[in-house]
Amino acid sequence: MASLAAPISNKVKKIWDDWNLRSFIILSLSLQTFLILFAPLRKRTSSKWLIVPIWLAYLLADWSANFAIGLIASSQTNTDQGSPENGNLLAFWAPFLLLHLGGPDTIIAIAMEDNALWPRHLLGLIFQVVAAAYVFGMQFSNQNKLLWPTLLLFVPALVKYGERTRALYLASLESLKETILAVPEPGPDYAKYMDEYSSRKAAHLPIKIEIEEGRSSDSKNVTYRLGEGDVIDNITLVEGAHHLFQISMGLIIDLVFDYHQRKESRAYFIKLESGDAFTSIATELNFMYEALYTKAYVVHSKRGYLLRATSFIAVCIAFVFFYRIEKHGFHSFDVGITYSLLFGAIALDSVALSMLILSDWTIAIVYKFCKKSRAVTDLMKKYLEFKRSWGPTTTPKCLERTRKILFRRWCESISGFSFIDYSLRECGRSVRLRPGDRFGLVYLYHRFIRFLGHRYLQIIRFFGLKYLRDEMKYRSSKRLEEILWKFIFEELESKSEVVDDPKIGREICSSQGDWVLLKKYEKHPEYKNLLACFVDVTYDRRVLLWHIATEICYYSVDTGTGGDNRKYSKTLSDYMLYLLIMQPALMSSVAGIGQKRFRDTVAEANKFFKKRGLGSDVKLGEGKLREACCKLLDVDTGVKPVDVKGNRSKSVLFDACILARQLMKFEDKKKWELISSVWVELLSYAASHCRAHSHAQLLTKGGELVTFVWLLMARFGIEEDIQVLEVQARVKLIMNKQPDDFKNNWRTD
């Protein structure tokens, strides 16, 4: 039998052998450059078009560097590797790959779960260092012209890889618990006290017991407060956020503020305006993001600064060494790759240094030592003003674009998802053909387009991409307006004034819209009917019910003036439905069967709109949405939907129509005040009951308004588990008539 031909020709093998290592070296350097430049954008955008490439680059970066080190190690045992100079050059490349495995300062983890894998990175550090040392040992000789520069490069390589492993460890939940949990407090020595008490009582000595209340040792940690005459500026906000951030990290491991932390936080925030409070929270969340997903914790320390300076100097000296040596025997292309690696290492360290200088961490640290320097403080104030979300309106467009790309702390936008718009566009375009076109080209064309649409949906459902397609197609995004944040801030601030009573605090935190109805609209004729929408109604049902009712009221003919509350209601309504449907990981603890309820409601809406010829494949205008809402209001709802359909279907479409009719009986201004207040309560309930871990994860996707509300509620002390004042007793044993042996009172603290 004739032998089978090799599937890969010798020519292809030759190309692979010549270019495999060089290709992966270039790929590794390119990925490092991409990550250090674009990874910070994760906290500034929620766009999938940017987050997915960063995710791919993060995964490929480690793989390409590990693979390249393996190729270099295997080449050392290959007798056909070329000249000795070529082997020396390959050994010189090995520490560069270790440097790449250390990763850029801007990203150490994609998700919180990556931090828990720090033992894997530690093992990777050990094995890759051994492989690189093996490569270096194979080329260790006096004839190696690159001996000393290779040794120098091992210093920054070990520093960078060690920094990454330690940063992952410090950001893991186990390390956070060890760091944040308070020192165990055994209290006074009870056994010693009782022994003394018993001995004196047995001696029939007259004893008097006095108990004094003392402050807990934790109360001494209350160090950051604003005085009456203190000026609140951008530097003060950064300094305060840096202090409070160290307390807020406890929320990640599900701790609650103790009495003194809560008191300190409230005393600080109660003096801030809404815009300043937003800047403080944005800065605090920025600290939190960098502590969990970057090397900030490791770099921003005296040891970190020293190691970073040492690494940069070592790379520069290695570059001088390589520049000055005789390069006879080296391949010119390999020399070019080596220069690229050296220039790349210097450039990446320079970029990291500039980010280090411009970070909020540096501002908070430098300000402690430069408070008296007017020039430094003025410069920092101008720079921080540039980072504010709502800066001066006179900023040139080019500077505003630069700020959004490079300096803003979060995406500064709020997402939205409209049920009516989604239902109309998903049910498709209704085509009305004339009798003569029944078998003509127009009919065949529309049949063909509809067939392609069905096949397209079947394919994306098969691959599980329907959710991603809906998010990219139907999610809207608009800038978060300052007046909306001010409205949310004032609503929560008013509630913070009454949360000192634990019972009221629990009522406010557990309220899902019924608290504002009870406090402000108890005497309204529709109060009992509206209250029925809250009794025995799950959170996901309330959100969907009030969202559809809000849209019907918003697009109804009788919109009236409504004022700003009408805009607030629509924005928050769309945002809460977006969280419920498109952020299931965040809302899993409160969503219930929200996904099923939403799908059943969409199915009923599609059936309703198709029969009335209201479907459309394109983006809808307000006129089309108003027509759809009017059609819904035209339906007679004299009988409750559950009495007609039963409870197998979880649809709330016509229950929402009933709610909308009840809301329309309110005076227009009061109606929108009620709806907007209900949405703030629904938002705050989600913020306080979603897992802190999920809030931290959202920081890698541009951040969400619900996370800002979560931290604002914590700062105002609005929480279900309110701790009372911690008191440490001081006990005195005093004898009325003391013998000479006991001249001093005995005290235990």
XYZ file of C-alpha atoms in Angstrom:
749
model
C 0.000 0.000 0.000
C 1.123 3.507 -0.750
C 1.957 5.533 2.328
C -0.290 8.428 3.137
C 1.093 11.878 2.473
C 1.706 14.110 5.498
C -1.191 16.563 5.939
C 1.294 19.383 6.671
C 4.070 19.962 4.144
C 7.701 20.455 5.076
C 7.485 24.039 3.868
C 4.729 24.816 6.363
C 6.717 23.078 9.111
C 9.746 25.176 8.263
C 7.702 28.389 8.497
C 6.261 27.292 11.845
C 9.677 26.404 13.267
C 11.136 29.729 12.182
C 8.289 31.982 13.275
C 6.386 30.316 16.107
C 8.450 31.784 18.946
C 8.839 35.184 17.324
C 5.113 35.399 16.623
C 4.177 34.618 20.201
C 6.730 37.099 21.544
C 5.181 39.856 19.425
C 1.661 38.704 20.359
C 2.504 38.776 24.073
C 3.926 42.311 23.858
C 0.907 43.489 21.830
C -1.545 42.070 24.363
C 0.275 43.764 27.244
C 0.121 47.089 25.408
C -3.579 46.647 24.673
C -4.403 45.757 28.284
C -2.543 48.609 29.940
C -4.183 51.148 27.618
C -7.731 49.791 27.414
C -8.312 47.825 30.639
C -9.067 51.049 32.621
C -11.991 51.660 30.268
C -13.835 48.758 31.921
C -14.899 51.075 34.728
C -15.979 53.772 32.250
C -18.136 51.877 29.781
C -20.645 49.045 29.683
C -20.210 48.448 25.941
C -19.839 44.795 24.980
C -17.726 45.872 22.013
C -14.963 46.881 24.438
C -15.486 44.535 27.384
C -15.329 41.356 25.247
C -11.962 42.254 23.577
C -10.495 43.079 27.016
C -11.707 39.716 28.286
C -10.151 37.891 25.313
C -6.868 39.801 25.651
C -6.714 38.986 29.369
C -7.103 35.255 28.690
C -4.711 35.212 25.727
C -1.996 37.223 27.496
C -1.105 34.506 30.018
C -1.488 31.722 27.478
C 0.801 33.320 24.887
C 3.532 34.138 27.434
C 3.423 30.634 28.950
C 3.555 29.047 25.511
C 6.508 31.211 24.470
C 8.476 30.263 27.606
C 7.832 26.615 26.803
C 9.130 27.109 23.271
C 12.291 28.783 24.570
C 12.884 25.993 27.098
C 12.425 23.281 24.479
C 14.753 25.098 22.072
C 17.625 24.804 24.586
C 17.726 21.007 24.080
C 17.450 21.327 20.311
C 20.879 20.830 18.782
C 19.711 22.430 15.564
C 18.867 25.781 17.184
C 21.559 27.746 15.296
C 24.489 29.783 16.549
C 25.336 30.116 20.285
C 24.494 33.809 20.019
C 20.973 32.840 19.011
C 20.603 30.717 22.155
C 21.861 33.624 24.278
C 19.284 35.896 22.723
C 16.475 33.424 23.442
C 17.591 33.274 27.076
C 17.478 37.083 27.116
C 13.821 36.944 26.004
C 12.745 34.625 28.855
C 12.630 37.288 31.662
C 10.599 39.534 29.333
C 7.940 36.837 29.232
C 7.991 36.602 33.031
C 7.515 40.365 33.015
C 4.472 39.912 30.772
C 3.071 37.207 33.044
C 3.169 39.781 35.824
C 0.589 41.666 33.801
C -0.046 45.414 33.605
C -0.988 47.447 36.679
C -4.435 48.163 35.242
C -5.828 44.632 35.450
C -5.145 41.567 37.571
C -8.586 39.974 37.416
C -11.661 39.981 35.213
C -14.051 38.954 37.977
C -14.015 38.568 41.763
C -13.671 34.815 41.331
C -10.261 35.291 39.695
C -8.892 36.683 42.952
C -9.660 33.403 44.699
C -7.308 31.659 42.239
C -4.198 33.317 43.674
C -2.718 29.893 44.680
C -2.770 28.913 41.010
C -0.849 32.065 40.119
C 1.620 31.326 42.910
C 2.286 27.877 41.469
C 2.556 29.435 38.022
C 5.123 31.872 39.384
C 7.215 29.027 40.807
C 7.126 26.854 37.682
C 7.707 29.663 35.202
C 10.616 31.049 37.223
C 12.131 27.560 37.276
C 11.691 27.302 33.483
C 13.254 30.722 32.913
C 16.113 29.880 35.288
C 16.683 26.627 33.369
C 16.936 28.544 30.108
C 19.361 30.999 31.682
C 21.434 28.200 33.214
C 21.810 26.506 29.840
C 23.365 29.709 28.487
C 25.441 30.580 31.580
C 29.031 31.058 30.418
C 31.687 33.716 30.057
C 31.075 33.802 26.321
C 27.466 34.929 26.827
C 27.490 38.630 25.976
C 23.951 38.997 27.370
C 24.703 37.448 30.784
C 24.461 40.633 32.885
C 21.485 42.236 31.104
C 19.621 38.920 31.454
C 20.362 38.841 35.185
C 19.171 42.444 35.513
C 15.885 41.686 33.784
C 15.074 38.938 36.265
C 14.664 41.658 38.924
C 11.653 43.463 37.335
C 10.290 40.123 36.122
C 10.149 38.695 39.643
C 8.833 41.982 41.040
C 5.971 42.239 38.533
C 4.955 38.586 38.794
C 5.184 38.735 42.598
C 3.117 41.933 42.666
C 0.345 40.293 40.681
C 0.213 37.218 42.917
C 0.177 39.318 46.071
C -2.450 41.692 44.636
C -4.711 38.725 43.853
C -4.234 37.404 47.377
C -5.021 40.767 49.016
C -8.179 41.140 46.886
C -9.490 37.654 47.699
C -12.391 37.351 50.121
C -10.318 35.304 52.575
C -7.680 38.013 52.803
C -10.303 40.765 53.065
C -11.909 38.976 55.998
C -8.590 38.635 57.777
C -7.749 42.286 57.155
C -11.093 43.899 57.908
C -12.487 41.839 60.759
C -11.856 43.528 64.086
C -9.363 42.247 66.626
C -11.168 39.784 68.952
C -12.499 41.565 72.034
C -12.599 39.226 75.068
C -13.685 42.039 77.386
C -12.601 42.518 81.018
C -11.054 39.602 82.884
C -14.229 38.179 84.373
C -12.509 35.248 86.108
C -10.007 37.544 87.831
C -12.788 39.860 88.922
C -14.864 37.026 90.389
C -11.851 35.563 92.232
C -11.212 38.937 93.877
C -14.869 39.394 94.634
C -15.192 35.915 96.195
C -12.072 36.297 98.314
C -13.241 39.599 99.762
C -16.701 38.283 100.367
C -15.295 35.228 102.140
C -13.222 37.532 104.368
C -16.481 39.269 105.337
C -15.203 42.573 104.057
C -17.809 45.209 103.220
C -17.898 45.529 99.412
C -19.639 48.094 97.234
C -19.986 47.484 93.475
C -20.075 50.449 91.111
C -20.535 50.120 87.335
C -19.569 52.910 84.951
C -20.323 52.980 81.240
C -17.282 53.545 79.047
C -16.835 53.967 75.331
C -15.820 51.014 73.221
C -12.277 50.914 71.959
C -13.637 51.072 68.401
C -14.983 54.548 69.036
C -11.450 55.869 69.028
C -11.323 55.094 65.294
C -13.725 57.934 64.491
C -11.125 60.235 62.990
C -12.602 61.883 59.919
C -15.193 64.603 60.398
C -16.026 67.911 58.802
C -16.063 70.930 61.060
C -18.409 73.854 60.683
C -15.793 76.002 59.003
C -14.242 73.318 56.797
C -14.310 74.009 53.053
C -15.648 71.132 50.969
C -13.667 70.980 47.749
C -12.551 68.222 45.399
C -9.432 67.405 47.408
C -11.434 67.146 50.632
C -13.852 64.777 48.891
C -11.016 62.535 47.670
C -9.405 62.511 51.116
C -12.740 61.658 52.762
C -13.511 58.983 50.168
C -10.110 57.378 50.732
C -10.797 57.201 54.474
C -14.353 55.892 54.091
C -13.361 53.390 51.392
C -11.293 51.457 53.928
C -14.480 51.042 55.980
C -16.671 50.252 52.954
C -14.523 47.277 51.963
C -16.185 45.502 54.876
C -19.471 45.610 52.953
C -17.939 43.279 50.345
C -17.732 40.512 52.954
C -21.291 41.259 54.169
C -20.329 43.193 57.279
C -22.507 46.068 58.475
C -21.233 49.322 59.891
C -20.916 49.381 63.637
C -22.435 52.211 65.650
C -19.422 54.515 65.454
C -18.727 53.916 61.759
C -22.362 54.609 60.948
C -22.336 57.751 63.078
C -19.137 58.990 61.452
C -20.423 58.306 57.942
C -23.736 60.081 58.545
C -22.019 63.070 60.160
C -19.846 63.411 57.071
C -22.514 62.907 54.401
C -25.161 65.035 56.061
C -23.007 68.095 55.337
C -22.555 67.322 51.636
C -24.634 68.608 48.768
C -26.003 66.039 46.350
C -23.303 66.696 43.718
C -20.500 66.466 46.284
C -21.993 63.266 47.697
C -22.063 61.769 44.208
C -18.406 62.694 43.628
C -17.469 61.203 46.994
C -19.256 57.923 46.207
C -17.790 57.790 42.681
C -14.302 58.253 44.144
C -14.945 55.652 46.819
C -16.146 53.109 44.260
C -13.107 53.917 42.132
C -10.874 53.051 45.102
C -12.852 49.861 45.561
C -12.498 48.884 41.892
C -8.746 49.455 41.887
C -8.305 47.553 45.147
C -10.189 44.524 43.794
C -9.111 44.402 40.146
C -5.750 46.203 39.829
C -2.394 46.305 41.618
C -3.263 49.485 43.512
C -3.086 47.891 46.972
C 0.430 46.581 46.297
C 1.868 49.537 44.382
C 0.625 52.369 46.628
C 2.963 51.730 49.543
C 6.542 52.617 50.400
C 7.703 49.131 49.468
C 5.708 49.253 46.239
C 7.211 52.595 45.197
C 10.731 51.325 45.961
C 10.285 48.087 44.016
C 8.716 49.924 41.082
C 11.655 52.369 40.902
C 14.141 49.489 41.136
C 12.397 47.618 38.323
C 12.359 50.618 36.007
C 16.064 51.340 36.617
C 16.953 47.686 35.980
C 15.151 47.700 32.603
C 16.887 50.945 31.590
C 20.330 49.574 32.502
C 19.611 46.358 30.573
C 18.681 48.481 27.556
C 22.022 50.343 27.770
C 23.886 47.039 28.046
C 22.190 45.606 24.979
C 22.648 48.815 22.995
C 26.399 48.861 23.621
C 27.298 45.199 23.034
C 28.537 43.910 19.684
C 25.611 42.304 17.868
C 27.644 40.269 15.399
C 26.069 36.810 15.074
C 22.543 37.924 15.970
C 19.843 37.821 13.328
C 18.783 41.350 12.430
C 15.079 40.540 12.844
C 15.712 39.058 16.292
C 17.619 42.196 17.242
C 14.577 44.226 16.200
C 12.318 42.059 18.366
C 14.676 42.532 21.314
C 14.617 46.307 20.915
C 10.818 46.121 20.731
C 10.743 44.195 23.996
C 13.077 46.692 25.684
C 11.262 49.767 24.372
C 7.946 48.111 25.216
C 8.998 47.416 28.812
C 10.184 51.006 29.285
C 7.074 52.445 27.607
C 4.671 50.268 29.618
C 6.397 51.241 32.858
C 6.222 54.898 31.843
C 2.492 54.633 31.133
C 1.995 52.860 34.467
C 3.960 55.629 36.196
C 1.805 58.347 34.644
C -1.371 56.519 35.725
C 0.137 56.146 39.179
C 0.781 59.884 39.462
C -2.698 60.823 38.205
C -4.605 58.361 40.394
C -6.863 59.320 43.284
C -4.609 57.274 45.586
C -1.703 59.611 44.885
C -3.896 62.683 45.433
C -5.011 61.388 48.847
C -1.435 60.513 49.893
C 0.308 63.630 48.555
C -2.269 66.015 50.038
C -1.348 64.914 53.565
C 2.165 66.293 53.043
C 1.398 69.254 50.769
C -1.582 70.922 52.459
C 0.383 74.122 52.944
C 1.616 74.308 49.351
C -0.829 76.591 47.530
C 0.530 75.788 44.062
C 0.242 72.008 44.540
C -3.257 72.160 46.001
C -4.493 74.493 43.253
C -3.121 72.150 40.594
C -4.776 69.146 42.212
C -8.096 70.996 42.493
C -8.097 71.855 38.789
C -7.254 68.291 37.857
C -9.965 66.836 40.109
C -12.525 69.307 38.749
C -11.797 67.771 35.375
C -12.818 64.342 36.718
C -16.207 65.405 38.110
C -19.249 63.928 36.440
C -21.071 67.256 36.165
C -18.375 69.788 35.446
C -18.682 73.289 34.013
C -20.934 73.532 30.972
C -18.397 75.758 29.192
C -15.846 72.946 28.779
C -14.728 72.641 25.113
C -15.942 69.525 23.320
C -12.430 68.187 22.737
C -11.615 68.400 26.458
C -14.949 66.834 27.361
C -14.241 63.873 25.041
C -10.770 63.518 26.552
C -12.269 63.547 30.043
C -14.795 60.849 29.165
C -12.159 58.559 27.660
C -9.303 59.014 30.127
C -10.444 60.542 33.395
C -14.054 59.868 34.310
C -14.557 57.450 37.191
C -17.575 55.562 35.801
C -19.731 55.392 32.675
C -21.923 58.347 33.817
C -24.949 56.882 32.072
C -28.098 55.053 33.037
C -29.461 52.160 30.995
C -33.077 51.574 30.122
C -35.376 48.906 28.731
C -38.924 49.647 27.590
C -41.512 46.871 27.729
C -43.934 48.440 25.246
C -41.172 49.177 22.728
C -39.745 45.661 23.086
C -43.129 43.957 22.681
C -44.073 45.964 19.589
C -40.762 45.327 17.841
C -40.606 41.648 18.785
C -44.062 40.841 17.462
C -42.871 41.974 14.017
C -44.261 44.110 11.248
C -47.807 43.442 10.185
C -47.996 43.495 6.361
C -51.309 44.310 4.708
C -51.361 43.231 1.073
C -53.836 44.121 -1.594
C -55.756 41.210 -3.173
C -53.679 41.431 -6.358
C -50.409 41.080 -4.457
C -51.370 37.851 -2.716
C -49.168 35.753 -5.025
C -46.976 38.530 -6.378
C -43.369 39.526 -5.722
C -44.265 41.729 -2.745
C -45.899 38.788 -0.997
C -42.995 36.452 -1.740
C -40.498 39.084 -0.594
C -42.186 39.517 2.787
C -42.530 35.757 3.216
C -38.816 35.335 2.498
C -37.822 38.093 4.977
C -40.039 36.557 7.650
C -38.489 33.116 6.994
C -34.972 34.544 7.411
C -36.007 36.281 10.629
C -37.352 33.032 12.108
C -34.203 31.120 11.112
C -32.015 33.867 12.596
C -33.842 33.696 15.928
C -33.625 29.893 15.960
C -29.857 30.026 15.428
C -29.144 32.556 18.175
C -31.446 30.664 20.560
C -29.586 27.437 19.755
C -26.262 29.055 20.709
C -27.741 30.823 23.742
C -27.211 34.313 22.297
C -30.794 35.570 22.460
C -30.091 37.389 25.728
C -26.990 39.072 24.302
C -28.861 40.059 21.134
C -31.729 41.606 23.115
C -29.338 43.577 25.301
C -27.443 45.006 22.326
C -30.602 45.765 20.349
C -33.083 46.999 22.944
C -30.996 48.448 25.767
C -31.025 52.225 25.693
C -28.512 54.450 27.426
C -28.547 58.097 28.340
C -26.521 60.387 30.537
C -27.466 60.460 34.204
C -28.728 63.966 34.866
C -27.713 65.798 37.997
C -31.329 66.707 38.827
C -32.295 63.008 38.863
C -29.471 62.174 41.258
C -30.459 65.152 43.433
C -34.028 63.840 43.567
C -32.837 60.364 44.678
C -30.417 61.910 47.169
C -33.091 64.082 48.794
C -35.559 61.191 49.013
C -33.027 59.016 50.852
C -31.753 61.902 52.965
C -35.262 62.562 54.279
C -35.589 58.897 55.273
C -32.199 58.886 56.985
C -33.534 61.370 59.536
C -35.888 58.765 61.034
C -33.858 55.532 60.773
C -32.335 55.848 64.257
C -35.330 53.899 65.496
C -34.464 50.279 64.501
C -38.130 49.426 63.884
C -38.634 52.347 61.469
C -35.290 51.603 59.841
C -36.363 48.033 59.099
C -39.694 49.266 57.711
C -37.956 51.679 55.354
C -35.431 49.095 54.155
C -38.088 46.452 53.556
C -40.468 48.863 51.833
C -41.098 48.285 48.120
C -43.196 51.372 47.441
C -45.861 50.908 50.099
C -44.095 53.103 52.698
C -44.474 56.299 50.676
C -48.083 55.377 49.898
C -48.830 54.915 53.589
C -47.085 58.108 54.726
C -48.219 60.545 52.043
C -51.417 59.268 50.407
C -53.307 57.475 53.167
C -56.294 59.850 52.885
C -56.609 59.641 49.095
C -59.793 57.901 47.782
C -57.698 55.463 45.712
C -55.478 54.542 48.663
C -57.082 51.143 49.352
C -57.147 50.172 45.676
C -53.470 51.062 45.278
C -52.531 49.318 48.507
C -53.975 46.095 47.064
C -51.189 46.236 44.446
C -48.649 45.841 47.269
C -50.263 43.180 49.434
C -48.801 39.691 48.856
C -47.078 40.884 45.665
C -43.519 39.729 44.972
C -40.813 42.215 44.078
C -40.464 41.115 40.434
C -44.233 41.406 39.943
C -44.230 44.932 41.427
C -41.431 46.093 39.137
C -43.093 44.753 35.985
C -46.552 45.908 37.062
C -45.451 49.463 37.879
C -43.237 49.662 34.800
C -46.075 48.933 32.388
C -48.429 51.226 34.323
C -45.811 53.996 34.245
C -45.392 53.625 30.484
C -49.152 53.741 29.945
C -49.429 56.899 32.051
C -46.390 58.428 30.350
C -47.598 57.820 26.790
C -51.313 58.372 27.450
C -53.011 61.323 25.806
C -53.608 63.021 29.142
C -49.933 63.490 29.993
C -50.383 67.022 31.369
C -47.354 68.852 32.639
C -46.073 66.366 35.198
C -42.920 68.378 35.697
C -39.581 66.736 36.327
C -41.185 63.887 38.267
C -42.645 62.568 35.014
C -39.137 62.293 33.518
C -37.746 60.793 36.719
C -40.474 58.149 36.724
C -39.883 57.081 33.113
C -36.106 56.946 33.513
C -36.191 54.946 36.754
C -38.966 52.704 35.417
C -36.927 51.748 32.339
C -33.812 51.335 34.470
C -35.435 48.984 36.974
C -36.818 46.773 34.210
C -33.346 46.727 32.656
C -31.900 45.501 35.971
C -34.620 42.894 36.397
C -34.309 41.418 32.896
C -30.751 42.143 31.764
C -28.833 41.987 35.056
C -30.028 38.630 36.433
C -26.783 38.053 38.361
C -27.332 41.255 40.338
C -31.069 40.784 40.904
C -31.037 37.044 41.605
C -31.664 37.578 45.321
C -34.823 39.663 44.744
C -35.997 38.769 41.219
C -37.995 35.620 42.036
C -39.551 34.309 38.815
C -39.051 37.632 37.056
C -37.784 36.077 33.825
C -40.813 33.782 33.463
C -43.232 36.550 34.420
C -41.644 38.838 31.834
C -41.816 36.235 29.049
C -45.460 35.429 29.775
C -46.331 39.127 29.764
C -44.461 39.671 26.479
C -46.276 36.728 24.908
C -49.663 38.184 25.877
C -48.639 41.633 24.639
C -47.437 40.214 21.298
C -50.747 38.446 20.800
C -52.633 41.659 21.635
C -50.560 43.940 19.382
C -50.518 41.525 16.417
C -54.306 41.349 16.314
C -54.430 45.140 16.122
C -51.690 45.501 13.518
C -49.347 47.485 15.761
C -46.104 45.521 15.261
C -42.973 47.127 13.835
C -39.386 46.004 13.133
C -37.822 49.440 13.430
C -37.268 51.827 16.311
C -40.585 53.325 17.312
C -41.549 56.929 17.744
C -43.587 58.321 20.602
C -46.725 58.376 18.437
C -46.667 54.616 17.869
C -46.048 53.958 21.559
C -48.907 56.280 22.521
C -51.242 54.448 20.133
C -50.295 51.088 21.670
C -50.925 52.372 25.207
C -54.304 53.798 24.216
C -55.294 50.418 22.747
C -54.428 48.785 26.061
C -56.524 51.302 27.977
C -59.482 50.637 25.669
C -59.755 47.062 26.962
C -62.549 46.569 29.491
C -60.966 45.361 32.745
C -64.116 45.186 34.849
C -63.252 41.578 35.714
C -59.854 40.765 37.162
C -57.556 38.941 34.689
C -56.911 36.107 37.169
C -60.649 35.328 37.266
C -60.664 34.876 33.470
C -57.267 33.256 32.774
C -56.451 31.514 36.030
C -52.990 31.724 37.524
C -51.043 29.439 35.215
C -49.883 32.376 33.137
C -47.823 34.863 35.139
C -48.630 37.754 32.807
C -49.410 41.104 34.454
C -50.252 43.064 31.288
C -53.869 43.883 32.071
C -53.266 44.077 35.828
C -50.950 46.952 34.905
C -53.747 48.532 32.886
C -55.967 48.445 35.988
C -53.190 50.070 38.030
C -52.703 52.743 35.351
C -56.410 53.634 35.469
C -56.205 53.998 39.246
C -53.163 56.254 38.987
C -54.877 58.443 36.400
C -57.521 59.332 38.966
C -54.851 61.301 40.850
C -54.208 64.921 40.156
C -51.476 65.064 37.511
C -48.767 66.523 39.770
C -49.504 64.190 42.674
C -49.663 61.231 40.336
C -46.096 61.699 39.122
C -44.850 62.550 42.615
C -46.269 59.238 43.821
C -44.907 57.217 40.893
C -41.424 58.726 41.134
C -41.292 58.124 44.912
C -42.390 54.508 44.434
C -39.595 53.961 41.927
C -37.012 55.375 44.322
C -38.218 52.898 46.941
C -38.071 50.002 44.490
C -34.569 51.076 43.482
C -33.369 51.428 47.068
C -34.866 48.048 48.000
C -32.945 46.377 45.180
C -29.764 48.260 46.118
C -29.878 47.177 49.761
C -30.971 43.568 49.179
C -28.729 42.591 46.274
C -25.494 40.848 47.194
C -22.522 43.111 47.846
C -20.429 40.734 45.743
C -22.655 41.520 42.738
C -22.300 45.267 43.306
C -18.511 44.856 43.294
C -18.697 42.852 40.066
C -20.667 45.621 38.329
C -17.700 47.976 38.816
C -15.939 46.121 35.970
C -18.773 46.922 33.559
C -18.957 50.687 33.838
C -20.768 50.710 37.181
C -24.496 51.062 37.786
C -26.682 53.657 39.482
C -27.992 50.947 41.829
C -24.462 50.550 43.239
C -24.275 54.286 43.949
C -27.623 54.060 45.747
C -26.369 51.030 47.704
C -23.362 52.920 49.024
C -25.403 56.108 49.605
C -27.864 54.171 51.774
C -24.965 52.701 53.743
C -23.512 56.174 54.237
C -26.867 57.508 55.455
C -27.204 54.567 57.820
C -30.303 53.178 56.083
C -29.932 49.474 56.817
C -31.979 46.732 58.377
C -29.357 45.630 60.903
C -28.729 48.818 62.862
C -26.227 48.245 65.640
C -26.736 49.966 68.954
C -24.051 51.788 70.873
C -21.333 49.418 72.014
C -20.610 49.992 75.708
C -17.745 48.573 77.666
C -18.431 48.440 81.398
C -15.971 49.621 84.036
C -16.480 47.741 87.288
C -15.184 48.947 90.681
C -15.012 46.938 93.876
C -14.951 49.445 96.757
C -14.815 48.623 100.449
C -16.594 51.015 102.785
C -13.998 50.471 105.510
C -10.596 49.553 104.119
C -7.856 47.851 106.138
C -4.248 48.887 105.714
C -3.618 46.091 103.208
C -6.077 47.658 100.752
C -5.267 51.296 100.297
C -6.283 51.488 96.657
C -9.538 50.767 94.972
C -9.518 47.731 92.737
C -10.670 48.295 89.202
C -11.038 46.135 86.109
C -11.579 47.699 82.705
